[in-house]
PDB file of C-alpha atoms and ligand atoms in Angstrom:
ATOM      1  CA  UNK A   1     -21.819  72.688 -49.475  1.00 84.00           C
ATOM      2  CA  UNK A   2     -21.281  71.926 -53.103  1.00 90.00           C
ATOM      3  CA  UNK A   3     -19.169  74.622 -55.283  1.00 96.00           C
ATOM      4  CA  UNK A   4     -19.404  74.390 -59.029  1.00 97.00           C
ATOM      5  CA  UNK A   5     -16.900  75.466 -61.133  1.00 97.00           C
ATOM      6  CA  UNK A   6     -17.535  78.305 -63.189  1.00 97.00           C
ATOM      7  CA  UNK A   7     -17.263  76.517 -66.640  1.00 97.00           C
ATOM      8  CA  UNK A   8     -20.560  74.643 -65.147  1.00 97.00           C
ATOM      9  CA  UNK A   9     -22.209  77.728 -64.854  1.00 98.00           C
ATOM     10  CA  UNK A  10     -25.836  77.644 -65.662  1.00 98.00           C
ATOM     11  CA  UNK A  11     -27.469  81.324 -66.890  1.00 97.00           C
ATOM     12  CA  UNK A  12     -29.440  83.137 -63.918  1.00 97.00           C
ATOM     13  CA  UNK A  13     -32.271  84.306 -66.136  1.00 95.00           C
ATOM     14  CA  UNK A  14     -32.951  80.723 -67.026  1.00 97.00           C
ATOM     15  CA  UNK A  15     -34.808  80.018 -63.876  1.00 98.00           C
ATOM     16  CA  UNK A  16     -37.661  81.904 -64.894  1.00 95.00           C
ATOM     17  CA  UNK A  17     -37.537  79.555 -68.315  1.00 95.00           C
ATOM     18  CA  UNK A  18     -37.706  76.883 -65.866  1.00 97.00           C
ATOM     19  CA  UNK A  19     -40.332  77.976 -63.743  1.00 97.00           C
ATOM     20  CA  UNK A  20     -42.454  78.699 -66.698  1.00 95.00           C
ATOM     21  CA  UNK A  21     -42.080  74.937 -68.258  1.00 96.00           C
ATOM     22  CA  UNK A  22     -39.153  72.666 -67.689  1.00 97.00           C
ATOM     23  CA  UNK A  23     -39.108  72.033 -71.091  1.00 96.00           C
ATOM     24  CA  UNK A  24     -38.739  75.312 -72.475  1.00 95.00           C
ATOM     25  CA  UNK A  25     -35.856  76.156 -70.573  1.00 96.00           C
ATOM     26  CA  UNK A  26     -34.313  72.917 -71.887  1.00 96.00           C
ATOM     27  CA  UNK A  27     -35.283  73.957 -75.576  1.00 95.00           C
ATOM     28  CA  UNK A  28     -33.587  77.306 -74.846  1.00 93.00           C
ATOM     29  CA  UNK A  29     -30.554  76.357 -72.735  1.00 93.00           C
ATOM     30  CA  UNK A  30     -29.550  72.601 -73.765  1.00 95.00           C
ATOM     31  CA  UNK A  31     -30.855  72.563 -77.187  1.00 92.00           C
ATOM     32  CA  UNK A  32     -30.073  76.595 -78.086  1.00 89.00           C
ATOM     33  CA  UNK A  33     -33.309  76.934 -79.912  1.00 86.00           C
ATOM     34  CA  UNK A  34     -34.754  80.582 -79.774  1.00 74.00           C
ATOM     35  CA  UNK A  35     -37.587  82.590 -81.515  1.00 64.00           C
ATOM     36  CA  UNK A  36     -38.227  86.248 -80.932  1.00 57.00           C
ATOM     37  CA  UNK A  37     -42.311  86.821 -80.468  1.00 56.00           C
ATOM     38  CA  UNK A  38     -43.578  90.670 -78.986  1.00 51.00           C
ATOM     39  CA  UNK A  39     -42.861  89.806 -75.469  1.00 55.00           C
ATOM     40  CA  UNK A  40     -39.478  89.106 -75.971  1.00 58.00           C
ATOM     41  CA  UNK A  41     -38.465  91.576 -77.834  1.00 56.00           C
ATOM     42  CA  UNK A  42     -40.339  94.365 -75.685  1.00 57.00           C
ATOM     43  CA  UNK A  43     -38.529  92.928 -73.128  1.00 58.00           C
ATOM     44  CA  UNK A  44     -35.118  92.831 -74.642  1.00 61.00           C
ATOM     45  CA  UNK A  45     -35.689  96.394 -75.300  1.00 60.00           C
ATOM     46  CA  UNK A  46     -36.904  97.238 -71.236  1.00 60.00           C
ATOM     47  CA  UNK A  47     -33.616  94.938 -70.323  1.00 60.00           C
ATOM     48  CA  UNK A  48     -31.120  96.951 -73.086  1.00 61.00           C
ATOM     49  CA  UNK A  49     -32.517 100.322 -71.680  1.00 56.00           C
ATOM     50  CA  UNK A  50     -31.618  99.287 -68.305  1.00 58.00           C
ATOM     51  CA  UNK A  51     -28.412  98.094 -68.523  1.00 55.00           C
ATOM     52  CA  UNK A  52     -26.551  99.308 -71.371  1.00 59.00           C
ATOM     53  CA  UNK A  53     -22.689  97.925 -70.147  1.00 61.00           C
ATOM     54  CA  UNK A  54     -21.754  98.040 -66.474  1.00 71.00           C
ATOM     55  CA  UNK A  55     -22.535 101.525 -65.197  1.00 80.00           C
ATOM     56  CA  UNK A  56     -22.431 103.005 -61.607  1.00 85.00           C
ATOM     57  CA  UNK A  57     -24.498 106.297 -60.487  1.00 92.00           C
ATOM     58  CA  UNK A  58     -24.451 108.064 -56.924  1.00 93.00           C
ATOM     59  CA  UNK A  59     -27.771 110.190 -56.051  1.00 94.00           C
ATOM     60  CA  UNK A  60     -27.427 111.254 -52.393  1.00 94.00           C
ATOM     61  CA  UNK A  61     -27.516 108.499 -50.127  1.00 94.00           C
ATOM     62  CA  UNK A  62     -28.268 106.456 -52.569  1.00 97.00           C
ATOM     63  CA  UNK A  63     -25.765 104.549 -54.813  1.00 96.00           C
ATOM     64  CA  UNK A  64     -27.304 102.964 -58.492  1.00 96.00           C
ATOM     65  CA  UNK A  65     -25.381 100.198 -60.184  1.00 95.00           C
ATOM     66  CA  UNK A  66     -26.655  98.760 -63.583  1.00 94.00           C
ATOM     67  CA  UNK A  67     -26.109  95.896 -65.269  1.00 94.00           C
ATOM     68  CA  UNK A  68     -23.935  94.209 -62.497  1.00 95.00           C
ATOM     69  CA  UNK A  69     -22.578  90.824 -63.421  1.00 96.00           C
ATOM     70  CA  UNK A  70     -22.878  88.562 -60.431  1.00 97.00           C
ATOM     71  CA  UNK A  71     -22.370  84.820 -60.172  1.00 98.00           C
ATOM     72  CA  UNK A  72     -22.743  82.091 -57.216  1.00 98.00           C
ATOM     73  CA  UNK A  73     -20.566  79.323 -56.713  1.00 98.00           C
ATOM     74  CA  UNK A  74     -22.976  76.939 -54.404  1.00 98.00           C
ATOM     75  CA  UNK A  75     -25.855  77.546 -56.974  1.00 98.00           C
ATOM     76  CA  UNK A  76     -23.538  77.403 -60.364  1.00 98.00           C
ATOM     77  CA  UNK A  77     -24.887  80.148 -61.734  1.00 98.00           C
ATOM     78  CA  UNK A  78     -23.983  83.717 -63.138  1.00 98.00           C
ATOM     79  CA  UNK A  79     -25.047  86.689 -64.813  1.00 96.00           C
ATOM     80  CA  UNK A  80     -26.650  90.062 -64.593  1.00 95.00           C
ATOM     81  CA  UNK A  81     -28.387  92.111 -62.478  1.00 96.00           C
ATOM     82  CA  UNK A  82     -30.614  94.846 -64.235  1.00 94.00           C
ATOM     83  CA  UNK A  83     -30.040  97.339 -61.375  1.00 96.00           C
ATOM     84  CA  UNK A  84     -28.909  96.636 -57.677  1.00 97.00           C
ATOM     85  CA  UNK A  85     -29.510  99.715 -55.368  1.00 98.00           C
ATOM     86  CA  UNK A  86     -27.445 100.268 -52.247  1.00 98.00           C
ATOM     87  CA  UNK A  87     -29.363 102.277 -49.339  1.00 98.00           C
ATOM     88  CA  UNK A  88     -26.855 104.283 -46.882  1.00 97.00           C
ATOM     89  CA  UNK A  89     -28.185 102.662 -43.706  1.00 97.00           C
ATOM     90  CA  UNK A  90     -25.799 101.519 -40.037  1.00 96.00           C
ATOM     91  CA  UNK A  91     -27.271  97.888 -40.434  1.00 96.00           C
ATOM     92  CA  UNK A  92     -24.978  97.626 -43.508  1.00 97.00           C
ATOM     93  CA  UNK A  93     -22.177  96.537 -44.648  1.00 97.00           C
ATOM     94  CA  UNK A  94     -19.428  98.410 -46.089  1.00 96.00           C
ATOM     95  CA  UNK A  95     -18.600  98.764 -49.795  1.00 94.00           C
ATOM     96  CA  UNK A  96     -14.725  98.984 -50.825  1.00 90.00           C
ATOM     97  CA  UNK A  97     -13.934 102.424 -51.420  1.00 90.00           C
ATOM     98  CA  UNK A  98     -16.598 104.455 -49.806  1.00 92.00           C
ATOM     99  CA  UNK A  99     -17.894 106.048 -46.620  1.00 93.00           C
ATOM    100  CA  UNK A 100     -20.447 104.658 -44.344  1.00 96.00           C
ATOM    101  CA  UNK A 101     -22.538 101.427 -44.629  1.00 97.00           C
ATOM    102  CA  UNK A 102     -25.392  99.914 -47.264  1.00 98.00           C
ATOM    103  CA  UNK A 103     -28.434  98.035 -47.178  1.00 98.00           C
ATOM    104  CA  UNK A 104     -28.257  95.932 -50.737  1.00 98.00           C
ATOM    105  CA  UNK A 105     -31.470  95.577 -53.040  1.00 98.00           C
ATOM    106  CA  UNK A 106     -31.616  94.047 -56.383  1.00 98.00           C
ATOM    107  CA  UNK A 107     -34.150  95.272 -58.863  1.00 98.00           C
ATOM    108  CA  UNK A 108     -35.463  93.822 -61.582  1.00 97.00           C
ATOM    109  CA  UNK A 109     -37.439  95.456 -64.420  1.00 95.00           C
ATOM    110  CA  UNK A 110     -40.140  93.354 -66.190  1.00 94.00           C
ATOM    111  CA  UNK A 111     -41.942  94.786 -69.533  1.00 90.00           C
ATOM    112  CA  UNK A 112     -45.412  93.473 -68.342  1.00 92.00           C
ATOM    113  CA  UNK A 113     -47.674  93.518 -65.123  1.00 93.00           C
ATOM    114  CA  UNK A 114     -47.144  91.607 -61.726  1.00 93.00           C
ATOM    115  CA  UNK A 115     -47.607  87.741 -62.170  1.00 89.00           C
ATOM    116  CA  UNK A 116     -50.347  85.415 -60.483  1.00 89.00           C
ATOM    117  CA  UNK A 117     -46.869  82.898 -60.365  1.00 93.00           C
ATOM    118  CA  UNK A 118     -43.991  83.389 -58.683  1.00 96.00           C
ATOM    119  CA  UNK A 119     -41.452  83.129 -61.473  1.00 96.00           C
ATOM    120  CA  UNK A 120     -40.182  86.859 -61.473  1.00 97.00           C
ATOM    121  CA  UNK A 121     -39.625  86.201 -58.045  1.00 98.00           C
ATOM    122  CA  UNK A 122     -37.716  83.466 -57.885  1.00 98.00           C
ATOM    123  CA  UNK A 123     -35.483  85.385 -60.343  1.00 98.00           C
ATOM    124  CA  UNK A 124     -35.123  88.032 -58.166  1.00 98.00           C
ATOM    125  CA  UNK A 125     -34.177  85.750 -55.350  1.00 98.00           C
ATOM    126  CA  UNK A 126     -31.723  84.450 -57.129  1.00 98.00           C
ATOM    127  CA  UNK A 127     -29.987  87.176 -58.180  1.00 98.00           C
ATOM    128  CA  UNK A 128     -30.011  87.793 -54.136  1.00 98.00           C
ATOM    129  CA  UNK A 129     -28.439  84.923 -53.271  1.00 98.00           C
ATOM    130  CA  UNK A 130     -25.860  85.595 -55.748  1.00 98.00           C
ATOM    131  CA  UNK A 131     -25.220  88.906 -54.318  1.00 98.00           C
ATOM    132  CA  UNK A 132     -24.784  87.885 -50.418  1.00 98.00           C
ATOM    133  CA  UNK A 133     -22.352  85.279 -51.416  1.00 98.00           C
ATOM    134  CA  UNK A 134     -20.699  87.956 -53.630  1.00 98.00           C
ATOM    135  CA  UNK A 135     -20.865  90.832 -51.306  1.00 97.00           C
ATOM    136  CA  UNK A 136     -21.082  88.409 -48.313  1.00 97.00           C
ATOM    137  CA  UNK A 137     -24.391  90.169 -46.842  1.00 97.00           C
ATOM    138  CA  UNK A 138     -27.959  89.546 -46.282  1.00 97.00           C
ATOM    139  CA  UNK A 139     -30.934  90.769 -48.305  1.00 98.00           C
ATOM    140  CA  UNK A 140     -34.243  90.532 -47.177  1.00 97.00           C
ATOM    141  CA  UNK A 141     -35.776  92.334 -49.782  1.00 98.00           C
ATOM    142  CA  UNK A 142     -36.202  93.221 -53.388  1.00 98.00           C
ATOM    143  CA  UNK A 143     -37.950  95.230 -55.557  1.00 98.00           C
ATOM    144  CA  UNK A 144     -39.607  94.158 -59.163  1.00 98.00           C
ATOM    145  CA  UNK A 145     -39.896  96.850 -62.059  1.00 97.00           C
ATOM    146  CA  UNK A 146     -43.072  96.193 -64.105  1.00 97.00           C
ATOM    147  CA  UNK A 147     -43.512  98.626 -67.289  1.00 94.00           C
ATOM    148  CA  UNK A 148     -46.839  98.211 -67.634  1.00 94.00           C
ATOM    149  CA  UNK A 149     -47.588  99.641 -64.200  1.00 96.00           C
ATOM    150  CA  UNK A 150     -44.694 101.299 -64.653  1.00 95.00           C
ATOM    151  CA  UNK A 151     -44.321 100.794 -60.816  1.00 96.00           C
ATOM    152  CA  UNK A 152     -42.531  98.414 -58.667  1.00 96.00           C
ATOM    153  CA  UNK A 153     -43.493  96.075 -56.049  1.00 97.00           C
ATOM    154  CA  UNK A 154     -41.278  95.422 -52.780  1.00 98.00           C
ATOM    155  CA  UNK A 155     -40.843  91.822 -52.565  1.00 98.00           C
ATOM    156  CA  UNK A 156     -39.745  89.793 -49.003  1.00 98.00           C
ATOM    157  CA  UNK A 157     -37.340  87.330 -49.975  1.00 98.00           C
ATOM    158  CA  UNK A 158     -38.300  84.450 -47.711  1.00 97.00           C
ATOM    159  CA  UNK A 159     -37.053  81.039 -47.044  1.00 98.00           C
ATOM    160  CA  UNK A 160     -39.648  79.261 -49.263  1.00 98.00           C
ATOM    161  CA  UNK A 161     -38.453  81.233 -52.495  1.00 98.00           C
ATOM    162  CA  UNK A 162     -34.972  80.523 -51.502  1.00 98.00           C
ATOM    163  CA  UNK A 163     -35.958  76.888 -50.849  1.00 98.00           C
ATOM    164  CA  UNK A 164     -37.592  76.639 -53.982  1.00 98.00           C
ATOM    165  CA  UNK A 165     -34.452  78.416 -56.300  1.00 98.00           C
ATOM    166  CA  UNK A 166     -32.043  75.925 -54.612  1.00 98.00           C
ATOM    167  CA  UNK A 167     -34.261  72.957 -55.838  1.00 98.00           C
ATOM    168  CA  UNK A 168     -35.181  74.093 -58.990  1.00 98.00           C
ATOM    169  CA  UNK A 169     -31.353  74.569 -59.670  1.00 98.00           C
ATOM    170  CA  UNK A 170     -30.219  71.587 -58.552  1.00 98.00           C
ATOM    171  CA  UNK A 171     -32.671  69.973 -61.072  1.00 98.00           C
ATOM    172  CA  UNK A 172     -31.381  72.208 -63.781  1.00 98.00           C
ATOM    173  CA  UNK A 173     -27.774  71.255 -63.417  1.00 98.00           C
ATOM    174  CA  UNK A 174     -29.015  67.522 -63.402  1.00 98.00           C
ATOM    175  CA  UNK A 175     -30.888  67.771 -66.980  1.00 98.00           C
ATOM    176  CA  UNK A 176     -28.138  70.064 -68.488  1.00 98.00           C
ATOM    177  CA  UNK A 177     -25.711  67.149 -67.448  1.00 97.00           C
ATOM    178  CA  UNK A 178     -27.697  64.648 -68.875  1.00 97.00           C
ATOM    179  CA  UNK A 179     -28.246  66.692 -72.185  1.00 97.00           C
ATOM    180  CA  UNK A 180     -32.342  66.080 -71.015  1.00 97.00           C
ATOM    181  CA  UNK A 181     -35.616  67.337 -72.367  1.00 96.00           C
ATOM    182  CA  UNK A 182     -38.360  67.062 -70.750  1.00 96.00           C
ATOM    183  CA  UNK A 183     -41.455  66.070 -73.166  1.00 93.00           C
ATOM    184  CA  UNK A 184     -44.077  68.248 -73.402  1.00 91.00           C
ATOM    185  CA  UNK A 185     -46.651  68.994 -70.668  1.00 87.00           C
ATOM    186  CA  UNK A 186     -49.691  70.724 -72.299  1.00 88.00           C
ATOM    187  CA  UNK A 187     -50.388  73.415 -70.457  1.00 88.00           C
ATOM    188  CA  UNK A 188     -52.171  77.171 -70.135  1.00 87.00           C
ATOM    189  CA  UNK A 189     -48.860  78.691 -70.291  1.00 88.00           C
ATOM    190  CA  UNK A 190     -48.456  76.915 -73.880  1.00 92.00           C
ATOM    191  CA  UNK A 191     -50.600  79.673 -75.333  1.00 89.00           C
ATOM    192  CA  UNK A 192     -47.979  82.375 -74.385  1.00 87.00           C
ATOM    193  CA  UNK A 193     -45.092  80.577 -74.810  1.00 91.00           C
ATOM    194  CA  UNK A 194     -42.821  81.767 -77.357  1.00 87.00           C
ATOM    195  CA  UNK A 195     -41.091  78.602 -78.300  1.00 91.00           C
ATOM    196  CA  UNK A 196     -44.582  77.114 -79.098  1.00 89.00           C
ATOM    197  CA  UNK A 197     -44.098  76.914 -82.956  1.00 87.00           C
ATOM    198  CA  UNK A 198     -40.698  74.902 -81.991  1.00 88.00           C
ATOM    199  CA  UNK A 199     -41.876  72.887 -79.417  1.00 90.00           C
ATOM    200  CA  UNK A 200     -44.513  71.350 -81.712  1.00 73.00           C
ATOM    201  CA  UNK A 201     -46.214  69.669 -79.004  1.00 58.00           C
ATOM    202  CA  UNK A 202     -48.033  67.202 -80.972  1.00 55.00           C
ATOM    203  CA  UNK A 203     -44.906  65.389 -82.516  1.00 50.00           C
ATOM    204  CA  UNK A 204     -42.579  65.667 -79.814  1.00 48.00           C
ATOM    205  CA  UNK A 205     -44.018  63.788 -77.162  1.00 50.00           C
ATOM    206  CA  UNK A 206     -41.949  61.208 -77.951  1.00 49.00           C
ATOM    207  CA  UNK A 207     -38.440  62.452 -79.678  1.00 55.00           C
ATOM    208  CA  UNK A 208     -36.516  65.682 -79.289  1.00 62.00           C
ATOM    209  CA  UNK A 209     -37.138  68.815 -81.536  1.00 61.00           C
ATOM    210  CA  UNK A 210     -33.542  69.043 -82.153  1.00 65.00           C
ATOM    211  CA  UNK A 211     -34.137  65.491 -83.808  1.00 60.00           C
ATOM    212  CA  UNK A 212     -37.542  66.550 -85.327  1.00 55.00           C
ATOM    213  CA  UNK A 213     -35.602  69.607 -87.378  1.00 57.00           C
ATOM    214  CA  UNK A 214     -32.972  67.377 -88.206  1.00 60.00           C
ATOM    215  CA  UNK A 215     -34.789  65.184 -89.947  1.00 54.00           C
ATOM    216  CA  UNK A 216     -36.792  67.952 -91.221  1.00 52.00           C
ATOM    217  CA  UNK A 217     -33.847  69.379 -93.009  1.00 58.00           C
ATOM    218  CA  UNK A 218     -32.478  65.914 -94.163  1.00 59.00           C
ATOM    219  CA  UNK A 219     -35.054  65.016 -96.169  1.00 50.00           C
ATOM    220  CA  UNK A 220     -34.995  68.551 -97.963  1.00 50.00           C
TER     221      UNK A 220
HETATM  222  S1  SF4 B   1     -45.284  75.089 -75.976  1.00 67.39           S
HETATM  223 FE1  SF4 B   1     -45.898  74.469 -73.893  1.00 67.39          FE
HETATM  224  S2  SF4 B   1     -44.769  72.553 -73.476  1.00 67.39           S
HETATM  225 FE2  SF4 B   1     -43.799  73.546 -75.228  1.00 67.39          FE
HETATM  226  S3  SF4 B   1     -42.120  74.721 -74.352  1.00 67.39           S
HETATM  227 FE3  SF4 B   1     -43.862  76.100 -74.538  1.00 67.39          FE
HETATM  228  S4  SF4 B   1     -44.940  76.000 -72.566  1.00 67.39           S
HETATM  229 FE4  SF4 B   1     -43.529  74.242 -72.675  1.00 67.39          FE
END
């Protein structure tokens, strides 16, 4: 098993960049190019609400921890979970400090509706896997907060989604070390992306945009 060290981390939350288009998690992670559009900034708001700083809550049987930091070392990744909910139950394990044994679910809060893709899932698995290497458990299910709805759906995290986390990381860490962008890929999601101003899709089939704006400001 490969273990990365931790200043090769790459950010959780970029896997659902990735899923969306290759290349706009590469404009956002390798190239640090961001622009706020309604989405993201409704959903900065749903995440800041969520977890303001690492907090911890007991109700009953039920313990409530927000904004937990976790990290894996096989996948080279780290960072946040919005909430992770641990359910007093015998098939358990058993959390340092307390009485009795929990069943571990991460939940994740969206601003929108469900998806017809599978990105908020695969963000949601991997914030799993982080937490059964961390915690050194197994989680066979997860929950995903929409706002819209304002509801959440129970989600089985099966093989295939781990499968497909594993692969798309492994890609990541390959582009990140080779400092690649992917050219554009015209696509339906290009309507509702919010680096679409930056992207430029016409002009950058065949150069980078960090080149593009470079030049851009040179000849001002
Ligand atoms: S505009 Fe389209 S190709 Fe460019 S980053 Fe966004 S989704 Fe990807």
């Amino acid at each position: 098993m490969k273990i990365y060290n931790e200043e090769d981390y790459l950010n959780l939350a970029g896997i659902q960049h990735f899923a969306f288009c290759q290349r706009q998690w590469a404009l956002i992670h390798i190239e640090k190019l961001w622009k706020d559009n309604l989405r993201t900034v409704e959903g900065e708001l749903l995440h800041k609400k969520t977890h303001d700083g690492y907090y911890f809550e007991k109700r009953g049987d039920l313990l409530i921890s927000r904004g937990m930091p976790v990290f894996s070392k096989s996948l080279g990744i780290n960072g946040i979970c919005d909430v992770v909910e641990f359910h007093l139950s015998k098939t358990g394990i058993q959390l340092f400090g307390r009485d009795g044994k929990y069943k571990v679910y991460p939940v994740e809060y969206k601003r929108g509706k469900p998806k017809d893709s599978i990105i908020d899932i695969l963000q949601l698995t991997a914030q799993a896997m982080c937490l059964e290497e961390m915690l050194c458990c197994d989680i066979a299910e997860g929950y995903l907060y929409y706002g819209e709805t304002r509801h959440r759906v129970k989600v089985c995290l099966d093989e295939s989604y781990r499968s497909e986390v594993r692969d798309a990381l492994d890609l990541m860490h390959q582009y990140y070390n080779r400092d690649y962008t992917p050219k554009v890929k015209p696509s339906k999601s290009c309507k509702a992306c919010s680096l679409k101003d930056l992207c430029i899709p016409n002009l950058s089939r065949c150069r980078s945009v960090s080149g593009y704006i470079q030049d851009m400001i040179e000849e001002d």
